[in-house]
């Protein structure tokens, strides 16, 4: 499409879809295949095993559904819950809002705990609700691990602790769309019942696979959940898992091979190293924001996100203009502010297969854009702050030592 | 995956996923992009316009849903119908059976008209049901245009005529998964209310887009349909269409560019030429089957499919062995017999971006396999019959004249 | 380029460039890299080692020159010979003719032994020349292993034997462009001093690497050879081999990774199995030609080539019309007759990463073309003859047993 | 190759091979084709026409030789000169040195004008030599437009002027390897007789095409030049140009399509805009170097190169360690110092399909490396200086306005 070409690489810093590494692009560069041949099930088997490592679960059952994160949400909910079920859900930004909208349209009885955009989930209110719910009317807690709209990471270990403190049997459903594969995530340790993510986020693939992983308790719940579902029904998958052919309907051959390559890259780097890298990228970004004299939309350090940073602009600037300008002048793609924070924040996504120098190029670009739109930034200041930290903390690339 | 490599090209003749042409593979060979930049909506707009040409509709509204054919089914049903609605559905093979299973699980009141596998939809019974239904309790007719399991093509014009004859207002929902883009299909002329297909069939893309196209009547119905839906809800798409950003959730960038290339190839060849090519491929295959002394699963010529041929093997042969052998010895992928016809038929898919010499290689392979498994085929006989027809009918390639 | 598009795969049966297997296309789908980083030398080292296996040499030194077969010829000659040197060279078709032309333009004293096109090298004359040359004025024997223009394979073992019989010290230079990696080739056993081939032939890569492999004797000769050379000079390569950086000038990163993949595929299949596959493809083609009632340009069975078959057409047919028609109507690419046999033969290349069903599609296409141009072929006859042989001889694909 | 993998993109800043833009990688992602079909000549014809625009010539004849820059050199020399011919050549760095080495090995009588590495060609000495050469014994002037080892750009217009001042008929041969397509280059206006470059430089392709463009005068000279040549002989090309088939031997199909895409991108951006972009990149780099308190190897502003900057490090630092560290820690590929300046300079290549934010990421990386190796750089200083300039000078991307 000629009308979009710009010289050089596009600098892709939206918080998804993210950059796809070359080995993954290569792996997907292929013709279709018969998914009923012996090859595809053999490949699928390795994928299901290895995906569990990303979720840090040994007891979970993963489903690789040909859908997006929105579909993964629906799969998580409809397989475990029945219409009218009471669920507690946290509204802290645009994506938790959309999930809640879905929950309501799926006819659940949603008990919404709202926070200011920029704050994390209010777990004190959760605690009081659980305390009050001695009848166990609450069937599930739904929480977005990392709210992509505001760059807020919730503390899942704490949610688990509260559930445990009250010995509450509610299912624990987690949207890990912009966290799993990038942030510390421990499905088994934290007693998460359904984890979900999408291929175009930390796994650095194209859109097209909704990953849903169910604990034994969630699987058990799926046997009695009355929500209507067919395409998203785990039962069909389980039937084909048992037959060893794995797929109730046609998967994307390209995404399967791409996922194989993506997992191989993560394991080669080491999942913990991947998480540490995201931590460096997040920290470096926040240091730059601070150096620019701007505010992070996230209001407290405990919620800082290592995958996306929402930067608050001064009231006299329209953050959408920053995003437009990035694309038009610098071949830089930043994330818009959404809904309540539209025009007020722009977002830097720093997740997936990304390294520090890529981020520094982006930060330099943001500085020039800030100047373009009339913010009195000191050019180089953010990059300097980020470099000072990174230069002390980047490890040697293990394969090159 | 080393355990599958075989020398030379894989000969992919399952009825989906089908061969992807090189220009489409190339178009998809790319990094992700920000789908909120001005480029993706501009691209999407052209796609939505051009997809309508494939469906032969000017009044329809297409939805490109990140899902498979199964999801497209669900989208068609849940957006137009309410639980308990009476629908007439034809059971003539595995895929119509699966759709009916879905219809039932979605809580519709399914009035099944069953035929022998190998026969088309019994339209006489439809006529009598419509005649009897003066109260218009039948809300929709659901029909698979081309039953992929048996290679049976139903006559949609006739369905329309019957509906018209009885002035019945039922919605007319068509699964065109293995037909649209390969067989003659006229959404507007035949008064079809919902048409659907999948990207990995005649459009010759990877799996990942479920195409659903809604007539104005279907769109109207969607306003009152009470089936629960979120991911598949047209409303969300329509909202984003109105905003000009088109996507309620993240599309696959790669598939959008791939679809652009796939449509360009179809228009360059000419849709009518594409259909004529499929007609040649179907005819040639059937001539070969006849020359081998084998039966077409399809019982009458009026139902012969130009996209897939199910070949009945003699009782002393297991058709699965034919498929296994094709893969193990000849790098040829054929379709298994499914369900009722498992072991009894094997299938040759001849749809998508495929030419005559590719088919002839496949037919030669089938001949050798038949010999391998003990069927006394005269080697070369099927190829000879196919060639005799093709040599008289293949046109010059327009771009090379 | 729109003006060439045709539906389906192009059937590429010219004797080079040949079909590239998907894993190789994938491996080359990459950005450039710094060839002075530690990675490229490490990769190169494995390539040099493994290329020797294709040449069946342990003592040879390979050079991967960024050039074509024509450049490889020049490298072989200029590094081992001095202007005025007497060399014996066989003229049996267009490619041996072109090599001789090069030899003459490089100022060697070429003693040409000519045969009819369709015959192999006249080794009796070679024997008599060597017998007469007691003064050892003949410095080199230059022979094309497989003459691509006529489909003639020369007997290299016999050449070696004659050299040995006369204890003649002449260098033995072999053009293995359309043989190495497809036909039985034993550099060490046959005492070949320089072997050469091109990447776009049996190795199934794009054009761009001229492979030249020098025996210790050839390397020794290169120290005193007075032919002027720079780009093709082995000395520069040897200097960089010694330094461990390998490249005197920039290699194609893509071809290096492609070669790695191509070699991996050959070793996975097994070089002997690759050769056996070519033997089957050659035999099957010749059986088809015979069934069509046409003549092989190659006049005796001992010279039959398993990589290319030149088919003689009746005098009333212009073989160029066959090639044109293949491309225009069937998306089939055949080889033209060249020079003396222009208009009289067309060529079927059957080398590289190719399987039997691909060939059978081609043969079916040739039958239709023959009919198109007025030759009274019995459709299916060639395919039948080929299938009868192949069905008895194709092994199971080892990785799929 | 696992041992080289590093997270994120490799930052490729060697002065060749350079980054390949995605559309070019896509265009090359294809199977081989018959180069004797009508399609390849048709494509080639457009390439030859359009390549001339890059050289800014209408009267020149381009040759796209399957070789590297070294081969292009040889083609330029051997087609226009005879052994023993006197030529004037400038030694100003490693690449001019290598060309001179080639000139000497090809038996020309090379009159070397040497400058310090870091200085441009000494044109005063050229003038005096031409003045003295009233007998016109000097047959050619050979000059490297942009010395890649030191980042020095010579003034070709001035060379032309000197030749004209003395009405000297010597051929004017120019190595434009790291200039053509990036720097201002006017073959016709400057009366250049042979221009040459390589595909892996400003054209942003893989290695594999040596571009040589001959003026009418050079073509005339080629008729009588006595240097021995075959592979590099223009005559063979001209013969096939006349026949309309264009190729004396097999070209790389992939590179032809890649070149088509590369040229399309350049024309879409506008050649003058491409040159202006390189000017910005060069200027920004030099400002950063200055801000770091380091010296440019290039001694005077008039020679500053906009495609590569060689940075002099303090004596207590080994510049090779900077390059090693870039690769090992930051996934950044910088150019080594070569020969006389080995250990003393490192090089930043800033040519080809590259944008400002990519460069800024590199500059930030260099700052961290400098700190790593003990140079007291002020982090952010170079980026700040570059940004201050760039923010004022980057135009909007025309296709996105």
PDB file of C-alpha atoms in Angstrom, chain B residues 73-83 85 87 99 108 139-140 142 171-173 193-194 212-215 217-227 229 232-234:
ATOM      1  CA  UNK B  73     -21.354 -20.241  11.460  1.00  0.00           C
ATOM      2  CA  UNK B  74     -21.836 -19.024  15.007  1.00  0.00           C
ATOM      3  CA  UNK B  75     -21.724 -15.408  13.940  1.00  0.00           C
ATOM      4  CA  UNK B  76     -24.329 -16.016  11.238  1.00  0.00           C
ATOM      5  CA  UNK B  77     -26.707 -17.766  13.608  1.00  0.00           C
ATOM      6  CA  UNK B  78     -26.391 -15.750  16.793  1.00  0.00           C
ATOM      7  CA  UNK B  79     -26.698 -12.388  15.098  1.00  0.00           C
ATOM      8  CA  UNK B  80     -29.915 -13.235  13.308  1.00  0.00           C
ATOM      9  CA  UNK B  81     -31.802 -15.654  15.535  1.00  0.00           C
ATOM     10  CA  UNK B  82     -33.070 -16.038  19.067  1.00  0.00           C
ATOM     11  CA  UNK B  83     -32.956 -19.135  21.245  1.00  0.00           C
ATOM     12  CA  UNK B  85     -36.302 -20.104  16.955  1.00  0.00           C
ATOM     13  CA  UNK B  87     -34.864 -23.318  11.715  1.00  0.00           C
ATOM     14  CA  UNK B  99     -23.407 -27.047  11.771  1.00  0.00           C
ATOM     15  CA  UNK B 108     -32.404 -23.261  18.266  1.00  0.00           C
ATOM     16  CA  UNK B 139     -37.280 -18.304  11.037  1.00  0.00           C
ATOM     17  CA  UNK B 140     -34.386 -19.477   8.893  1.00  0.00           C
ATOM     18  CA  UNK B 142     -29.688 -23.128   6.899  1.00  0.00           C
ATOM     19  CA  UNK B 171     -33.945 -15.944   6.535  1.00  0.00           C
ATOM     20  CA  UNK B 172     -31.742 -17.784   4.062  1.00  0.00           C
ATOM     21  CA  UNK B 173     -28.371 -18.633   5.668  1.00  0.00           C
ATOM     22  CA  UNK B 193     -29.353 -13.290   3.855  1.00  0.00           C
ATOM     23  CA  UNK B 194     -26.152 -14.513   5.367  1.00  0.00           C
ATOM     24  CA  UNK B 212     -19.675 -13.330   7.059  1.00  0.00           C
ATOM     25  CA  UNK B 213     -21.805 -11.196   4.778  1.00  0.00           C
ATOM     26  CA  UNK B 214     -25.195  -9.972   5.890  1.00  0.00           C
ATOM     27  CA  UNK B 215     -28.064  -8.781   3.717  1.00  0.00           C
ATOM     28  CA  UNK B 217     -32.713  -8.078   6.071  1.00  0.00           C
ATOM     29  CA  UNK B 218     -30.167  -9.989   8.127  1.00  0.00           C
ATOM     30  CA  UNK B 219     -28.785  -6.764   9.548  1.00  0.00           C
ATOM     31  CA  UNK B 220     -32.310  -5.770  10.503  1.00  0.00           C
ATOM     32  CA  UNK B 221     -32.825  -9.140  12.163  1.00  0.00           C
ATOM     33  CA  UNK B 222     -29.622  -8.665  14.143  1.00  0.00           C
ATOM     34  CA  UNK B 223     -31.197  -5.728  15.934  1.00  0.00           C
ATOM     35  CA  UNK B 224     -33.713  -7.945  17.663  1.00  0.00           C
ATOM     36  CA  UNK B 225     -32.010 -11.322  17.723  1.00  0.00           C
ATOM     37  CA  UNK B 226     -31.683 -12.408  21.336  1.00  0.00           C
ATOM     38  CA  UNK B 227     -28.910 -14.969  21.059  1.00  0.00           C
ATOM     39  CA  UNK B 229     -22.998 -12.979  21.628  1.00  0.00           C
ATOM     40  CA  UNK B 232     -19.218 -12.537  17.205  1.00  0.00           C
ATOM     41  CA  UNK B 233     -21.535  -9.581  17.538  1.00  0.00           C
ATOM     42  CA  UNK B 234     -21.937  -7.585  14.328  1.00  0.00           C
TER      43      UNK B 234
END
